[in-house]
Coordinates of C-alpha atoms in Angstrom, one line a residue:
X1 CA 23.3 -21.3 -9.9
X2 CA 23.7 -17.8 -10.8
X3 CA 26.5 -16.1 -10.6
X4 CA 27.6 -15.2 -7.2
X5 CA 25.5 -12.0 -6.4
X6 CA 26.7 -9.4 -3.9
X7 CA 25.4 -10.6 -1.1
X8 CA 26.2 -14.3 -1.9
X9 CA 30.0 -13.3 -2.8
X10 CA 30.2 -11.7 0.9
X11 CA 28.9 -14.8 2.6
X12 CA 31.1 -17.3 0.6
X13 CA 34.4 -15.3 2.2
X14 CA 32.9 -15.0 5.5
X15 CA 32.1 -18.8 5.7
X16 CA 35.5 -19.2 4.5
X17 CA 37.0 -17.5 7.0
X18 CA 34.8 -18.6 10.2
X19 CA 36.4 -22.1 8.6
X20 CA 39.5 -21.8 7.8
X21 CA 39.4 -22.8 4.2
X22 CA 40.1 -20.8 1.1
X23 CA 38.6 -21.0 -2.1
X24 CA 40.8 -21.4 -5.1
X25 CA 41.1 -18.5 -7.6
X26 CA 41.3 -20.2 -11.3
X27 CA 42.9 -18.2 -14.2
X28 CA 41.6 -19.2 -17.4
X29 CA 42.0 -17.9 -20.6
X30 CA 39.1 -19.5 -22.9
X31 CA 35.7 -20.2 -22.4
X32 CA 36.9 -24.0 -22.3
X33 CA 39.7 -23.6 -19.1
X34 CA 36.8 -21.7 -18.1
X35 CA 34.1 -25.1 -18.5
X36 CA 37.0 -26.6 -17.4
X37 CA 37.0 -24.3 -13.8
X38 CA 33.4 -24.4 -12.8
X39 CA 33.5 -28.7 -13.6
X40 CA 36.2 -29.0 -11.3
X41 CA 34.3 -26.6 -8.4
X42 CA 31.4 -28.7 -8.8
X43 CA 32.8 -32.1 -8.8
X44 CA 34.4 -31.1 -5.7
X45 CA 31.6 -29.6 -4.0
X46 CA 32.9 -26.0 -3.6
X47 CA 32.1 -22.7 -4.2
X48 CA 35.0 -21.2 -6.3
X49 CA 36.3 -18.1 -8.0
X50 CA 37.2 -17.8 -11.6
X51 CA 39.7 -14.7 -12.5
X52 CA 41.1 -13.3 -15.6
X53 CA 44.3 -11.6 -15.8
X54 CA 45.2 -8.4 -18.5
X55 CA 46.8 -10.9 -20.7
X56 CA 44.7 -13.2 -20.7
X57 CA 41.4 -10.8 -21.3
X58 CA 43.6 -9.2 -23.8
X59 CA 43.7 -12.7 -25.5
X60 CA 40.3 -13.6 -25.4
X61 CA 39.7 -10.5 -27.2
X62 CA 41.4 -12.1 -30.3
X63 CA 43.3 -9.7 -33.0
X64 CA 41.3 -7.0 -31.0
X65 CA 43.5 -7.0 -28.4
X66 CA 41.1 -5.4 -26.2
X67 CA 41.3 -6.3 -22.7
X68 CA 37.5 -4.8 -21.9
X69 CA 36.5 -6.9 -24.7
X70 CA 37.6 -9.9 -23.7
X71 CA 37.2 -10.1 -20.1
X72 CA 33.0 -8.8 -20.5
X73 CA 33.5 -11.5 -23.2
X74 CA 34.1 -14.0 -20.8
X75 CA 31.9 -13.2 -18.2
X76 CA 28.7 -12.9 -20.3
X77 CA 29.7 -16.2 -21.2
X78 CA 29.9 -17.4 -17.8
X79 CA 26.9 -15.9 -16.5
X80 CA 25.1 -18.1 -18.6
X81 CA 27.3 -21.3 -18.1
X82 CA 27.4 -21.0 -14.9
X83 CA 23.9 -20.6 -13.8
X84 CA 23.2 -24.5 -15.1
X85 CA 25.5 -25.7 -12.2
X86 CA 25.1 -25.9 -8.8
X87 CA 28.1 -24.1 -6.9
X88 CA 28.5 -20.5 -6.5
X89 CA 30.9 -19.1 -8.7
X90 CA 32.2 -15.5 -8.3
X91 CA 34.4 -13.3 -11.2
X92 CA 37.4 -11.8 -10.5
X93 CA 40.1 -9.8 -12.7
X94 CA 43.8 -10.8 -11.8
X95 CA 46.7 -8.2 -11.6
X96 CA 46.2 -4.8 -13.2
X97 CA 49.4 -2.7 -12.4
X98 CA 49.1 0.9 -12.7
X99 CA 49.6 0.9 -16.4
X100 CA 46.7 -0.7 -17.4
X101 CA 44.4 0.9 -15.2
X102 CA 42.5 3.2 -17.2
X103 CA 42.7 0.2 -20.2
X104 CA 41.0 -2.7 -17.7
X105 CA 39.7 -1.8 -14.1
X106 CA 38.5 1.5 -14.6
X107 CA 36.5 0.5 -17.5
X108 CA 35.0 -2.4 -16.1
X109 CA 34.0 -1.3 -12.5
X110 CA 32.5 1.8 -14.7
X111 CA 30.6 -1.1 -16.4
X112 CA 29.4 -2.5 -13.4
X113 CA 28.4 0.8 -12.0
X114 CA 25.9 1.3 -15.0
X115 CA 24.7 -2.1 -14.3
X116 CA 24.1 -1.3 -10.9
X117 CA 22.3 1.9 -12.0
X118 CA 19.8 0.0 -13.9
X119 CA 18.9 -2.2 -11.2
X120 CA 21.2 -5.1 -12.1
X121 CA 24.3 -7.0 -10.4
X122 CA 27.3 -6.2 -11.1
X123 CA 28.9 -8.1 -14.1
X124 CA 32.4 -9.0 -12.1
X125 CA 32.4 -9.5 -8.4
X126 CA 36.0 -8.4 -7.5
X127 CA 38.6 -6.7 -9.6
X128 CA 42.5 -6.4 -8.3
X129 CA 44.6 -3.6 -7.8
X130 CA 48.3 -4.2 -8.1
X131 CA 50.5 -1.5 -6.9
X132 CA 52.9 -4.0 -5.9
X133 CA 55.7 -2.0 -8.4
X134 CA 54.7 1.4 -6.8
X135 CA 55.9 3.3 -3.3
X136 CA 53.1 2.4 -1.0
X137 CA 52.2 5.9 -0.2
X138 CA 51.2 6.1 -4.1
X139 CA 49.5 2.3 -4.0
X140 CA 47.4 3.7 -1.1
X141 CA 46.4 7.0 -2.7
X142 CA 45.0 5.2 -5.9
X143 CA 43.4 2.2 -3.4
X144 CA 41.2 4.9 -1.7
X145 CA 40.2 6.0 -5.1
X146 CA 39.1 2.7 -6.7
X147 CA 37.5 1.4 -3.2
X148 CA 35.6 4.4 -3.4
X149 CA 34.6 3.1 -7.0
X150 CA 34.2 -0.1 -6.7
X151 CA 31.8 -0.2 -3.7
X152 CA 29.3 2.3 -5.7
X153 CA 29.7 -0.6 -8.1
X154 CA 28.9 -2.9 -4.8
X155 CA 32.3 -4.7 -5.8
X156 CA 35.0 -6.0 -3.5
X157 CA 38.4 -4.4 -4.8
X158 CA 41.6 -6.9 -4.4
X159 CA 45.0 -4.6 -2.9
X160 CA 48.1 -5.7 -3.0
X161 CA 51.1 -4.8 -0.5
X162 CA 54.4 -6.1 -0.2
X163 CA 56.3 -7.6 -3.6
X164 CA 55.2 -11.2 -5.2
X165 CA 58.4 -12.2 -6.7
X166 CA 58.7 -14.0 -10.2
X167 CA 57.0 -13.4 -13.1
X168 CA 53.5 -13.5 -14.1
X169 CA 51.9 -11.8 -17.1
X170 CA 55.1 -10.2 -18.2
X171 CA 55.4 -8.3 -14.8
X172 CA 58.8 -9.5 -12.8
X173 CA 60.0 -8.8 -9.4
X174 CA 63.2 -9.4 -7.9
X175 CA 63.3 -11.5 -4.6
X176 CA 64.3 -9.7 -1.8
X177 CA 62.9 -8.4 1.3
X178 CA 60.7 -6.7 -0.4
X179 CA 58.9 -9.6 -0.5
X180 CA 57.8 -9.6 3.3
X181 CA 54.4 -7.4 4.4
X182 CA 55.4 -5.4 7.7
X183 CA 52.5 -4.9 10.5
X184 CA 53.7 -1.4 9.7
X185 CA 52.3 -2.1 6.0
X186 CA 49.0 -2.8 7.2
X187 CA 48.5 0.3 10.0
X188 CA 49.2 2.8 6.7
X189 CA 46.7 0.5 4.6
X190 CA 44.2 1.0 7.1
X191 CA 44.6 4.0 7.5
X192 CA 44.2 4.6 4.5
X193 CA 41.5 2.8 3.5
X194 CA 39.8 1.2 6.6
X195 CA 38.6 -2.2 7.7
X196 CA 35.8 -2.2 5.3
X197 CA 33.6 1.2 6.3
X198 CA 35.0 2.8 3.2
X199 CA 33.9 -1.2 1.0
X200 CA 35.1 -4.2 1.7
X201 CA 38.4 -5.0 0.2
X202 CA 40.7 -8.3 0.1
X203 CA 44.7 -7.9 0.7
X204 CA 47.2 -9.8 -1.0
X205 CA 50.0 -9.5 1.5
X206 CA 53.3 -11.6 1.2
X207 CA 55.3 -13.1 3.0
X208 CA 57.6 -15.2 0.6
X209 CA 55.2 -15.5 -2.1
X210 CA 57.1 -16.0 -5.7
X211 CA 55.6 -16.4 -9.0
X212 CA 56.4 -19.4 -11.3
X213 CA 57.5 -23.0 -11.7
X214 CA 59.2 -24.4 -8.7
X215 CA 59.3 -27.4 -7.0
X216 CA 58.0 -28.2 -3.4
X217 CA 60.4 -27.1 -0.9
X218 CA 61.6 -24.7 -3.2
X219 CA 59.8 -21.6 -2.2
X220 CA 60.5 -20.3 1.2
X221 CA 57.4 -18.7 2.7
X222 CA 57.1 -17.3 6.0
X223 CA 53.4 -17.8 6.9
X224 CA 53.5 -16.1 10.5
X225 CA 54.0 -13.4 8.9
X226 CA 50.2 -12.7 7.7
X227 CA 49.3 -13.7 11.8
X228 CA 51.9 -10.9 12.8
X229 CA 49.7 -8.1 10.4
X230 CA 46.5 -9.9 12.0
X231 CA 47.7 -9.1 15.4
X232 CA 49.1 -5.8 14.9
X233 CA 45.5 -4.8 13.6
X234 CA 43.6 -6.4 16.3
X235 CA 45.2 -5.1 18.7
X236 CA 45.1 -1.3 17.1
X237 CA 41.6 -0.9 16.5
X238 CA 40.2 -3.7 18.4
X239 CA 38.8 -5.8 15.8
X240 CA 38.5 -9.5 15.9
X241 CA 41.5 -12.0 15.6
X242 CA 41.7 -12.1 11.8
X243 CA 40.4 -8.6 10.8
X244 CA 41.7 -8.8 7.0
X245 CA 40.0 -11.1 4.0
X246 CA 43.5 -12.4 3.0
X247 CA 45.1 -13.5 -0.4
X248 CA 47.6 -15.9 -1.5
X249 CA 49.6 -15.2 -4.3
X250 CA 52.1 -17.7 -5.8
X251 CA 51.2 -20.6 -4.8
X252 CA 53.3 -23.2 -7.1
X253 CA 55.6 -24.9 -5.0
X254 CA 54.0 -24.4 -1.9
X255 CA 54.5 -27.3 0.7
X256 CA 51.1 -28.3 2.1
X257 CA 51.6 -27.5 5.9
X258 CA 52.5 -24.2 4.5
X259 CA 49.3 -23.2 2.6
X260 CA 47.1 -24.9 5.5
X261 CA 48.8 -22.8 8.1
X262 CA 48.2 -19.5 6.2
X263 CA 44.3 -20.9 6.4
X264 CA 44.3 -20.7 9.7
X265 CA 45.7 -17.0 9.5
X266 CA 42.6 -16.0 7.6
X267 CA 43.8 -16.4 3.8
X268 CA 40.1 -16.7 2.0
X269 CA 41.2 -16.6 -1.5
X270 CA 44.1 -18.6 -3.1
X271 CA 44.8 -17.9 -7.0
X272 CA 45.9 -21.3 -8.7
X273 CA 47.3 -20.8 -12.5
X274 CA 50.8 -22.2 -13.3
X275 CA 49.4 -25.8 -11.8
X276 CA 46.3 -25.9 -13.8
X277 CA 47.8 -24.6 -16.8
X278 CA 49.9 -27.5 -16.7
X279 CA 47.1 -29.9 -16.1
X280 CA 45.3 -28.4 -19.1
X281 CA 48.0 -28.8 -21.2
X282 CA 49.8 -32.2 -20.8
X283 CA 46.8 -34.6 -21.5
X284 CA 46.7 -32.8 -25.2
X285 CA 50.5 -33.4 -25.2
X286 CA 50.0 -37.4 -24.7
X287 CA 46.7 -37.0 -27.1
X288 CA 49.5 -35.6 -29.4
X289 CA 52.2 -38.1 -29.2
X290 CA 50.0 -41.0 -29.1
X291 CA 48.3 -39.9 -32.4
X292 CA 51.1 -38.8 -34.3
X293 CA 50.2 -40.0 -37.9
X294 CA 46.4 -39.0 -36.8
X295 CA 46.9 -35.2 -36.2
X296 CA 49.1 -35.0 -38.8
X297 CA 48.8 -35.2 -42.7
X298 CA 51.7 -37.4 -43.6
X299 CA 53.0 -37.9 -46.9
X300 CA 50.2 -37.0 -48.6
X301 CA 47.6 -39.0 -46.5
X302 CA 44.4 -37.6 -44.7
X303 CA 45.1 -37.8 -41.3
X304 CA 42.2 -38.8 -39.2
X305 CA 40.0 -36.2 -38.5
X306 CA 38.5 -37.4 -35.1
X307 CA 42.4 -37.4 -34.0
X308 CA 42.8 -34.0 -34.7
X309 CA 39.7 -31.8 -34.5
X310 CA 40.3 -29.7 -31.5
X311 CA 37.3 -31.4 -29.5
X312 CA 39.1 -35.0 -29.3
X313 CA 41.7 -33.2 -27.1
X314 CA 39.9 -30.5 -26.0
X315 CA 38.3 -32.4 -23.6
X316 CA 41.1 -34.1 -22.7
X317 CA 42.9 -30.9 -21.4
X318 CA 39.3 -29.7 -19.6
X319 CA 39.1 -33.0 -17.8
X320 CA 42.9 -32.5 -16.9
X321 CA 42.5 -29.1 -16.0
X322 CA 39.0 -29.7 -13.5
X323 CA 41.2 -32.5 -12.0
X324 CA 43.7 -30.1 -10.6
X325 CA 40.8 -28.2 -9.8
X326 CA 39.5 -30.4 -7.6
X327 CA 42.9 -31.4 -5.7
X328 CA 43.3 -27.7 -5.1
X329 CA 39.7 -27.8 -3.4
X330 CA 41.0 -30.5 -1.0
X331 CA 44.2 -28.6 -0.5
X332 CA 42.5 -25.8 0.3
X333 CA 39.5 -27.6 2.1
X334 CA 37.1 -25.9 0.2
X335 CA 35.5 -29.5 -1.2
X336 CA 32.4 -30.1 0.1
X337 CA 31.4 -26.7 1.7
X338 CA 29.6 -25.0 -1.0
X339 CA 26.6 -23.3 -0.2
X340 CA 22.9 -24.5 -0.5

């Protein structure tokens, strides 16, 4: 299928929502972790998102080190790839901090907006704001600009409130109470920027949510917290139970009934990275090991070049990497549910 259009994008997180599932958000950084994304949303059945942080557009760019480079890079790429499968897949850009807006969002939903001039779709469905590491008056201020942008662009816009703790993409936050989204959080965001008359938007709130390696159990999250900001919204401006399109940062280490039961709070969108980084990486690990004198050119010998030409554990890593794909489809109950 084509990439998810506008209209298709909208229905994949309303179904999600009316269902309580989520659709994982897959970072890649290649245009095979990409293959390796949309094989995994299609074995499993599932509509899916594919994202791509600054760093890792900045590293598809090659020595350019252009971050608009490399994520239009990729997603011309996938527009084609994607169109000979048969889920729905949408394009997202990951965390962009205030920093890097003018060198990455700004750019791209200006792209976009030409696009949309000429009578074409928009070439990302969703971009992220992170003002996570700004006072929230400020994050707010620059959220009502870029929803403003990104709706002429007919793009949803990604906001983030509250602290995710950890690192990701060089960015680090402490873990402290910051960490936790107040129902006073949400009234000033929509105040701010509304409940979707101004363009729909999707909020990363936390509650608990840390960046990073850990094991289950590790990571304390609080998931009542994202029914409390439900609540307090519904009950202000008389929307439905679950007025926000929610998003779940920082998965890894997650217990089960944890991530289900923030499903049922109206989480739409989970982004999945340290796991499937992993799962790309340690099948060309054993490929390595196991083929020692192969890959390498030992003591003057050949090697053996099916053992170490990038494909013969290239798709090793993809098949690893689509694997965990799938498993985070099931977690997330997203297998099986994509759209006709």
């Amino acid at each position: 299928m084509p990439i998810a259009s506008p209209e298709v994008y909208a229905e994949m997180i309303d179904r999600a929502k009316a269902g309580a599932f989520a659709y994982p958000a897959i970072n890649v950084t290649s245009s095979q972790t990409l293959n390796a994304a949309i094989r995994g949303f299609a074995e499993a059945e599932s509509d899916g998102i594919v994202q791509v942080s600054t760093g890792g557009a900045e590293y598809l760019s090659g020595s350019l080190k252009d971050m608009v480079t490399g994520a239009v890079a990729l997603a011309e790429f996938a527009h084609v790839v994607a169109a000979e499968y048969d889920v729905n897949i949408a394009l997202h850009t990951d965390h962009c901090p205030k920093d890097k807006l003018d060198g990455y969002m700004r750019p791209l939903v200006a792209l976009s907006q030409e696009r949309v001039a000429k009578g074409l779709e928009p070439l990302f469905q969703s971009h992220m704001w992170d003002g996570s590491a700004v006072p929230l008056d400020e994050n707010l201020r620059i959220a009502q600009e870029l929803i403003e942008q990104c709706a002429k662009a007919r793009i949803i816009m990604e906001l983030e409130i509250g602290v995710v703790g950890g690192e990701e993409d060089g960015v680090a936050n402490e873990i402290n109470e910051k960490l936790y989204t107040t129902p006073e959080d949400v009234i000033k965001t929509v105040e701010a920027i509304g409940l979707g008359e101004k363009g729909r938007y999707l909020l990363a709130a936390t509650f608990g949510n840390v960046h990073g390696v850990y094991k289950p159990g590790n990571v304390k999250l609080r998931p009542s917290i994202l029914k409390d900001i439900q609540d307090a919204v519904a009950a202000k401006y008389g929307k439905g139970p679950k007025p926000f399109d929610l998003v779940f940062h920082g998965g890894s280490g997650s217990l089960l009934e944890e991530i289900r039961e923030a499903l049922d709070y109206g989480v739409v969108k989970m982004n999945v990275d340290t796991d499937t980084q992993y799962s790309f990486t340690r099948p060309i690990v054993e490929h390595m090991f196991r083929n020692y004198d192969g890959v390498l050119k030992i003591d003057g010998e050949v090697g053996n070049k099916k053992q170490y030409d990038p494909r013969s554990y290239g798709k090793a890593g993809e098949a690893g990497m689509a694997a965990r794909v799938v498993t985070a489809c099931q977690d997330l109950r997203s297998a099986g549910t994509r759209l006709k």
